[in-house]
């Protein structure tokens, strides 16, 4: 694969308000976070793991390629159906070539934890967007394993890692809430003798902890302070293959559901969505805004809560989202900002420093998305204040997506709810997390055409 999208791959789109309400019942692709982890953990386990519902976006396929390069036998057996023959915790091999992680910060950061604790040298790179994203927040704590990291200025990719086959267990307190940093430290601790301990000031998504238990590792979690947690992992576990069912990604469902809430007369159901309480901050915030968002058919699949979500269009009002909620909805702020632009009154989203180090400076990009379409936005420190229009988003702007898939999808949602068409400079990167997004939106009446 090419590292960067060539100019011919650019897919511009102009989005008009649909002529009729959105309606229908759909599935969204599998959860991206769980898909990455299922491939990594299955590769580290003994035996054969069958994965159902794997997200087949570009980001996850990069993880599959990387784990193959490290020695796992990974085969696609059908749509969303994958088989992984693991090589065991001690069975990874030095890759023969550079590991190209494409646009996936999750894959690069989690894989750093694995590579730091194995006794060989590897090199990771990525596309232009990923090469601009900082890695020091991961490599700094991982240096305590005895691994050596060599990177570009500022800790940016390409990154060379000389791992340590006998790392000590780590004890690390996260300076800011980050599931990726936490997971990288825990993954390094898998190959250490003794107990690795991670303290997080605010609870972040716990898919890593859940999946470690699923494969047989001993993981203890205890509360710490006001909303924090301590995670303790016993190193050198015997990880044994276990089948995995990947639920629908709540971050992907967000775009479909918010579109249904904003287009008058719409009712749309998204089936089989993951409802892990550490991932559902958006749904809580939307309900606080007055959204009609109903959950049905709740169940547990593969250790994760799952349900069907139905969104019905209606009036929304401004909301004040606390900083403590950010870890449970960090990827959903751009589309929530679109909902806030449509709402009546002012919305304030607090503590968004993490958005500055996503696929783009997502805070600045979200502000630009809104301002280009006639919405007043203020940034005060790490808070974003959106002044709602009471259902009359002007639109008419050109959105620079900055190689950020979530910005592109948020711009499309805005176009569906705006008075004037919204132009999106490139939608090609949507495939990294939500392959088939445009087709799915058209299936419920969006009327999108390049």
Coordinates of C-alpha atoms in Angstrom, one line a residue:
X1 CA 0.0 0.0 0.0
X2 CA 1.1 3.6 -0.6
X3 CA 1.9 5.5 2.6
X4 CA 0.0 8.6 1.6
X5 CA -3.2 9.0 -0.5
X6 CA -2.2 10.2 -4.0
X7 CA -4.1 13.2 -5.4
X8 CA -6.2 10.9 -7.6
X9 CA -7.6 9.3 -4.5
X10 CA -9.2 12.6 -3.2
X11 CA -12.9 12.3 -3.0
X12 CA -14.6 15.7 -2.6
X13 CA -18.3 15.9 -1.8
X14 CA -20.9 18.6 -1.7
X15 CA -23.7 17.7 0.8
X16 CA -27.3 19.0 0.5
X17 CA -30.1 18.7 2.9
X18 CA -32.1 15.6 2.0
X19 CA -35.5 16.0 0.4
X20 CA -37.2 13.7 2.9
X21 CA -36.6 12.5 6.4
X22 CA -34.0 9.8 7.1
X23 CA -35.4 6.4 8.0
X24 CA -34.4 2.8 8.3
X25 CA -32.6 0.2 10.5
X26 CA -28.9 -0.4 9.9
X27 CA -25.7 -1.9 11.3
X28 CA -22.5 0.1 11.6
X29 CA -19.0 -1.5 11.3
X30 CA -17.4 -3.3 14.2
X31 CA -15.9 -1.3 17.0
X32 CA -12.5 0.0 16.0
X33 CA -10.9 -0.1 19.4
X34 CA -12.0 -3.7 20.0
X35 CA -11.0 -4.7 16.4
X36 CA -7.4 -3.5 16.9
X37 CA -7.1 -5.3 20.2
X38 CA -8.7 -8.5 19.1
X39 CA -6.0 -8.9 16.3
X40 CA -3.2 -8.0 18.7
X41 CA -4.2 -10.2 21.6
X42 CA -5.2 -13.1 19.4
X43 CA -1.7 -12.9 17.8
X44 CA -0.1 -13.0 21.3
X45 CA -2.2 -16.0 22.4
X46 CA -1.7 -19.7 21.9
X47 CA -4.1 -21.4 19.5
X48 CA -6.7 -20.3 17.0
X49 CA -9.0 -17.3 17.6
X50 CA -12.1 -16.7 15.4
X51 CA -13.2 -13.1 15.2
X52 CA -16.7 -12.1 14.1
X53 CA -17.7 -8.6 13.1
X54 CA -14.1 -7.2 12.7
X55 CA -14.0 -3.7 11.3
X56 CA -12.4 -4.0 7.9
X57 CA -11.3 -0.3 7.6
X58 CA -7.9 0.7 6.6
X59 CA -6.7 1.3 10.2
X60 CA -7.5 -2.2 11.4
X61 CA -6.1 -3.8 8.2
X62 CA -2.8 -2.1 9.0
X63 CA -2.9 -3.8 12.4
X64 CA -3.5 -7.2 10.7
X65 CA -0.6 -6.6 8.4
X66 CA 1.7 -5.7 11.3
X67 CA 0.8 -8.7 13.4
X68 CA 1.4 -10.9 10.3
X69 CA 4.8 -9.3 10.0
X70 CA 5.5 -10.2 13.6
X71 CA 4.7 -13.9 13.0
X72 CA 0.9 -14.5 13.4
X73 CA -1.0 -16.3 10.8
X74 CA -4.1 -14.1 10.0
X75 CA -6.7 -15.0 7.4
X76 CA -9.9 -13.3 6.3
X77 CA -12.6 -16.0 5.9
X78 CA -15.5 -13.8 4.9
X79 CA -17.0 -10.4 5.5
X80 CA -16.0 -9.5 9.1
X81 CA -14.9 -13.1 9.7
X82 CA -11.2 -13.6 10.5
X83 CA -9.0 -16.4 11.8
X84 CA -5.9 -15.7 13.8
X85 CA -3.3 -18.5 14.6
X86 CA -1.4 -16.9 17.5
X87 CA 2.3 -17.4 18.0
X88 CA 2.2 -17.0 21.8
X89 CA 3.7 -14.3 24.0
X90 CA 7.2 -15.5 23.4
X91 CA 6.8 -16.3 19.7
X92 CA 6.9 -12.9 18.0
X93 CA 9.7 -12.5 15.4
X94 CA 11.6 -9.5 14.2
X95 CA 9.7 -8.0 11.2
X96 CA 11.6 -8.1 7.9
X97 CA 10.4 -4.6 6.8
X98 CA 9.1 -1.3 8.2
X99 CA 5.7 -1.6 9.8
X100 CA 3.4 0.9 8.0
X101 CA 0.6 1.9 10.3
X102 CA -1.2 4.1 7.8
X103 CA -3.4 6.6 9.7
X104 CA -3.9 4.6 12.8
X105 CA -2.6 6.3 16.0
X106 CA -4.3 3.5 18.1
X107 CA -2.4 0.8 16.3
X108 CA 1.0 2.6 16.5
X109 CA 0.7 3.4 20.2
X110 CA -0.5 0.0 21.3
X111 CA 2.0 -1.8 19.2
X112 CA 4.8 0.3 20.7
X113 CA 4.0 -1.4 24.0
X114 CA 4.3 -4.9 22.5
X115 CA 7.5 -4.1 20.6
X116 CA 9.2 -2.4 23.6
X117 CA 9.0 -5.7 25.5
X118 CA 10.4 -8.1 22.9
X119 CA 14.1 -8.5 22.1
X120 CA 14.3 -7.3 18.5
X121 CA 14.5 -4.1 16.6
X122 CA 11.5 -2.8 14.5
X123 CA 10.6 0.4 12.7
X124 CA 7.1 2.0 12.4
X125 CA 6.0 4.7 10.1
X126 CA 2.6 6.0 8.8
X127 CA 0.9 8.4 6.5
X128 CA 1.5 12.1 6.6
X129 CA -1.1 12.6 9.3
X130 CA 0.3 10.0 11.6
X131 CA 3.9 11.1 11.0
X132 CA 2.8 14.5 12.4
X133 CA 1.3 13.1 15.6
X134 CA 3.4 12.9 18.9
X135 CA 4.5 9.6 20.3
X136 CA 6.5 10.7 23.3
X137 CA 3.4 10.4 25.6
X138 CA 3.8 6.6 24.9
X139 CA 7.6 6.2 24.4
X140 CA 8.4 8.2 27.6
X141 CA 6.7 5.7 30.0
X142 CA 7.8 2.7 27.8
X143 CA 11.5 3.7 28.1
X144 CA 11.3 2.3 31.6
X145 CA 11.1 -1.2 30.1
X146 CA 14.7 -0.8 29.0
X147 CA 13.7 -0.4 25.3
X148 CA 15.5 2.2 23.2
X149 CA 13.4 4.6 20.9
X150 CA 14.8 6.6 18.1
X151 CA 12.4 9.0 16.4
X152 CA 12.1 12.3 14.5
X153 CA 12.1 15.6 16.4
X154 CA 9.2 15.7 18.9
X155 CA 8.9 12.0 19.1
X156 CA 7.3 11.6 15.8
X157 CA 7.3 8.7 13.3
X158 CA 9.2 7.1 11.8
X159 CA 10.1 5.4 15.1
X160 CA 12.8 2.7 15.6
X161 CA 12.3 0.5 18.7
X162 CA 15.0 -1.8 20.1
X163 CA 13.0 -3.8 22.5
X164 CA 14.1 -5.5 25.8
X165 CA 13.2 -9.2 26.0
X166 CA 13.3 -9.1 29.8
X167 CA 11.5 -5.9 30.8
X168 CA 10.8 -5.0 34.4
X169 CA 7.2 -4.5 35.4
X170 CA 6.1 -0.8 35.1
X171 CA 4.4 1.5 37.6
X172 CA 3.0 4.5 35.8
X173 CA 0.5 7.2 36.7
X174 CA -1.1 8.8 33.6
X175 CA -0.7 12.6 33.6
X176 CA -3.9 12.9 31.5
X177 CA -6.6 10.4 30.7
X178 CA -5.6 8.2 27.7
X179 CA -6.7 4.7 27.0
X180 CA -4.0 4.4 24.3
X181 CA -1.1 5.2 26.8
X182 CA -2.7 3.0 29.4
X183 CA -3.0 0.1 27.0
X184 CA 0.6 0.5 25.7
X185 CA 1.9 0.2 29.3
X186 CA -0.2 -2.8 30.0
X187 CA 0.8 -4.5 26.8
X188 CA 4.5 -4.0 27.7
X189 CA 3.7 -5.5 31.1
X190 CA 2.5 -8.7 29.5
X191 CA 6.1 -9.8 28.9
X192 CA 7.4 -8.6 32.3
X193 CA 7.8 -10.8 35.4
X194 CA 5.8 -9.3 38.2
X195 CA 2.9 -6.9 38.4
X196 CA 2.5 -3.9 36.1
X197 CA 0.5 -1.1 37.7
X198 CA -1.2 1.8 35.9
X199 CA -3.0 4.6 37.7
X200 CA -5.4 6.8 35.7
X201 CA -6.9 9.9 37.2
X202 CA -10.1 9.5 35.1
X203 CA -11.5 6.1 34.0
X204 CA -10.9 5.6 30.3
X205 CA -12.3 2.9 27.9
X206 CA -11.5 -0.5 29.4
X207 CA -11.5 -2.7 26.3
X208 CA -7.8 -3.7 27.0
X209 CA -8.6 -4.9 30.5
X210 CA -11.7 -6.8 29.3
X211 CA -9.9 -8.5 26.5
X212 CA -6.9 -9.4 28.6
X213 CA -9.2 -11.2 31.0
X214 CA -11.0 -12.8 28.0
X215 CA -7.7 -14.4 26.9
X216 CA -6.8 -15.5 30.5
X217 CA -4.7 -12.8 32.0
X218 CA -5.0 -11.8 35.7
X219 CA -6.2 -8.1 35.8
X220 CA -7.4 -6.3 38.9
X221 CA -9.0 -2.9 38.9
X222 CA -9.5 -0.8 42.0
X223 CA -11.1 2.7 42.4
X224 CA -8.7 5.6 43.1
X225 CA -9.7 9.1 44.1
X226 CA -12.6 10.8 42.5
X227 CA -13.4 8.7 39.4
X228 CA -9.9 7.3 38.9
X229 CA -8.8 3.7 38.8
X230 CA -5.7 1.6 39.4
X231 CA -5.2 -1.3 37.0
X232 CA -2.9 -4.2 38.0
X233 CA -1.7 -6.8 35.5
X234 CA 0.2 -10.0 36.5
X235 CA 2.9 -10.4 33.9
X236 CA 3.8 -13.4 31.8
X237 CA 0.3 -14.9 31.6
X238 CA -0.6 -17.9 29.6
X239 CA -2.8 -16.3 27.0
X240 CA -5.0 -18.9 25.3
X241 CA -7.1 -18.3 22.2
X242 CA -10.7 -17.3 22.7
X243 CA -13.3 -16.4 20.0
X244 CA -14.4 -12.8 19.8
X245 CA -17.6 -11.1 18.7
X246 CA -16.9 -7.4 17.9
X247 CA -19.9 -5.1 18.6
X248 CA -20.9 -2.2 16.4
X249 CA -18.7 0.9 17.0
X250 CA -20.5 3.5 19.1
X251 CA -18.2 6.2 17.6
X252 CA -19.4 5.2 14.1
X253 CA -23.0 5.0 15.2
X254 CA -22.7 8.5 16.5
X255 CA -22.7 10.0 13.0
X256 CA -25.8 8.1 11.9
X257 CA -27.7 8.9 15.1
X258 CA -26.9 12.6 15.2
X259 CA -27.9 12.9 11.5
X260 CA -31.3 11.4 12.4
X261 CA -31.7 13.8 15.4
X262 CA -31.0 16.8 13.2
X263 CA -33.0 16.1 9.9
X264 CA -36.6 16.9 10.6
X265 CA -39.0 14.0 10.8
X266 CA -36.3 11.3 10.9
X267 CA -36.3 8.1 12.8
X268 CA -33.3 5.7 12.4
X269 CA -32.3 2.6 14.4
X270 CA -28.7 1.4 14.6
X271 CA -28.5 -2.3 15.7
X272 CA -25.9 -4.1 17.8
X273 CA -24.0 -1.0 19.1
X274 CA -21.5 -1.4 21.9
X275 CA -22.7 0.1 25.1
X276 CA -19.7 -0.1 27.3
X277 CA -20.3 2.7 29.9
X278 CA -16.8 4.0 29.3
X279 CA -17.7 4.7 25.7
X280 CA -21.2 6.2 25.9
X281 CA -20.6 9.8 27.0
X282 CA -22.0 11.1 23.7
X283 CA -25.3 9.3 24.3
X284 CA -25.5 10.8 27.8
X285 CA -24.7 14.3 26.4
X286 CA -27.3 14.0 23.7
X287 CA -30.0 13.0 26.1
X288 CA -29.0 16.0 28.3
X289 CA -29.7 18.1 25.2
X290 CA -33.2 16.7 25.0
X291 CA -32.5 14.1 22.3
X292 CA -35.0 11.3 21.9
X293 CA -32.5 8.4 21.9
X294 CA -34.0 5.0 22.9
X295 CA -32.1 1.7 23.7
X296 CA -33.7 -1.7 23.2
X297 CA -32.6 -5.3 22.9
X298 CA -29.8 -4.9 25.5
X299 CA -27.5 -7.9 25.8
X300 CA -23.9 -9.0 26.4
X301 CA -21.7 -10.3 23.6
X302 CA -18.0 -11.2 24.1
X303 CA -17.9 -9.6 27.5
X304 CA -19.2 -6.2 26.2
X305 CA -22.7 -4.8 26.6
X306 CA -24.6 -4.3 23.3
X307 CA -28.0 -2.9 22.3
X308 CA -30.0 -1.3 19.5
X309 CA -30.3 2.5 19.5
X310 CA -33.1 4.5 17.9
X311 CA -32.8 8.3 17.3
X312 CA -35.9 10.4 16.5
X313 CA -35.5 14.0 15.3
X314 CA -36.6 16.8 17.7
X315 CA -35.5 20.1 19.2
X316 CA -32.2 20.2 21.1
X317 CA -30.9 22.7 23.7
X318 CA -27.4 23.7 24.8
X319 CA -25.5 21.5 27.3
X320 CA -22.4 21.9 29.6
X321 CA -20.3 18.8 29.2
X322 CA -17.9 18.2 32.1
X323 CA -14.2 17.4 31.5
X324 CA -14.6 14.1 33.3
X325 CA -16.8 12.9 30.5
X326 CA -14.2 13.5 27.8
X327 CA -12.5 10.0 27.9
X328 CA -15.8 8.3 27.2
X329 CA -16.5 10.4 24.1
X330 CA -13.2 11.8 22.9
X331 CA -13.8 10.8 19.3
X332 CA -17.3 12.2 19.2
X333 CA -16.8 15.8 20.0
X334 CA -16.8 17.0 16.4
X335 CA -20.2 15.5 15.7
X336 CA -21.5 16.6 19.1
X337 CA -20.4 20.1 18.1
X338 CA -22.5 19.9 15.0
X339 CA -25.5 18.9 17.2
X340 CA -24.7 21.9 19.5
X341 CA -24.6 24.2 16.4
X342 CA -28.2 23.0 15.6
X343 CA -29.4 23.3 19.2
X344 CA -30.9 26.4 20.9
X345 CA -28.6 28.2 23.3
X346 CA -24.9 27.8 24.2
X347 CA -23.0 24.6 24.7
X348 CA -19.7 24.3 26.5
X349 CA -17.4 21.3 26.2
X350 CA -14.7 21.3 28.9
X351 CA -11.3 19.8 29.1
X352 CA -10.5 19.0 25.4
X353 CA -6.7 19.0 25.5
X354 CA -6.7 15.5 24.2
X355 CA -8.3 16.6 20.9
X356 CA -5.2 18.5 20.0
X357 CA -3.2 15.3 19.4
X358 CA -5.7 13.3 17.4
X359 CA -5.6 12.6 13.6
X360 CA -5.4 16.4 13.3
X361 CA -5.5 19.1 15.9
X362 CA -9.1 18.1 16.1
X363 CA -10.1 21.0 18.4
X364 CA -8.8 23.6 15.9
X365 CA -10.3 21.6 13.0
X366 CA -13.7 21.4 14.7
X367 CA -13.7 25.1 15.3
X368 CA -12.8 25.7 11.6
X369 CA -15.6 23.3 10.5
X370 CA -18.2 25.3 12.4
X371 CA -17.0 28.8 11.6
X372 CA -16.8 28.0 7.9
X373 CA -20.5 27.3 8.0
X374 CA -21.7 30.3 9.9
X375 CA -21.5 29.1 13.5
X376 CA -19.9 31.2 16.3
X377 CA -17.4 29.3 18.4
X378 CA -15.2 30.4 21.2
X379 CA -12.2 28.5 22.6
X380 CA -11.3 29.4 26.2
X381 CA -8.2 27.4 27.3
X382 CA -9.1 23.8 26.6
X383 CA -12.9 24.5 26.5
X384 CA -14.9 24.9 23.4
X385 CA -18.1 27.0 23.5
X386 CA -20.6 26.6 20.6
X387 CA -23.4 29.2 20.1
X388 CA -26.4 27.2 18.8
X389 CA -28.6 28.5 16.0
X390 CA -31.9 27.0 17.1
X391 CA -32.1 24.6 14.1
X392 CA -30.9 27.1 11.4
X393 CA -27.3 26.2 10.6
X394 CA -26.3 28.5 7.7
X395 CA -23.9 26.1 5.9
X396 CA -22.4 27.1 2.6
X397 CA -18.8 26.6 3.7
X398 CA -15.9 24.5 2.5
X399 CA -14.5 22.1 5.2
X400 CA -10.8 21.2 5.2
X401 CA -10.8 17.7 6.7
X402 CA -7.0 17.6 7.3
X403 CA -6.9 13.9 6.6
X404 CA -9.2 13.3 9.6
X405 CA -12.0 10.8 9.0
X406 CA -14.2 12.0 11.9
X407 CA -14.0 15.6 10.6
X408 CA -15.1 14.4 7.2
X409 CA -18.1 12.5 8.6
X410 CA -19.1 15.4 10.9
X411 CA -19.0 17.8 7.9
X412 CA -21.4 15.4 6.1
X413 CA -23.8 15.4 9.0
X414 CA -23.7 19.2 9.1
X415 CA -24.5 19.4 5.4
X416 CA -27.6 17.2 5.9
X417 CA -28.9 19.7 8.5
X418 CA -27.7 23.0 7.0
X419 CA -29.7 25.5 4.9
X420 CA -26.9 25.8 2.2
X421 CA -24.8 22.9 0.8
X422 CA -21.6 22.1 2.7
X423 CA -18.6 21.2 0.7
X424 CA -16.1 18.6 2.0
X425 CA -12.6 18.7 0.5
X426 CA -11.9 15.0 0.9
X427 CA -13.9 12.0 2.1
X428 CA -11.3 9.3 1.1
X429 CA -10.1 9.0 4.7
X430 CA -13.5 7.9 6.0
X431 CA -12.6 4.4 4.9
X432 CA -10.0 4.2 7.7
X433 CA -12.7 3.8 10.3
X434 CA -16.1 3.5 8.5
X435 CA -15.9 1.8 5.1
X436 CA -19.2 2.1 3.3
X437 CA -20.3 5.2 5.2
X438 CA -21.6 7.1 2.2
X439 CA -23.5 4.1 1.0
X440 CA -25.0 3.4 4.4
X441 CA -26.1 7.0 4.7
X442 CA -27.7 6.8 1.3
X443 CA -29.6 3.7 2.4
X444 CA -31.5 5.7 4.9
X445 CA -32.2 8.6 2.5
X446 CA -29.2 11.0 2.7
X447 CA -28.9 11.4 -1.1
X448 CA -25.1 11.9 -1.1
X449 CA -23.3 12.0 -4.4
X450 CA -19.7 12.8 -5.3

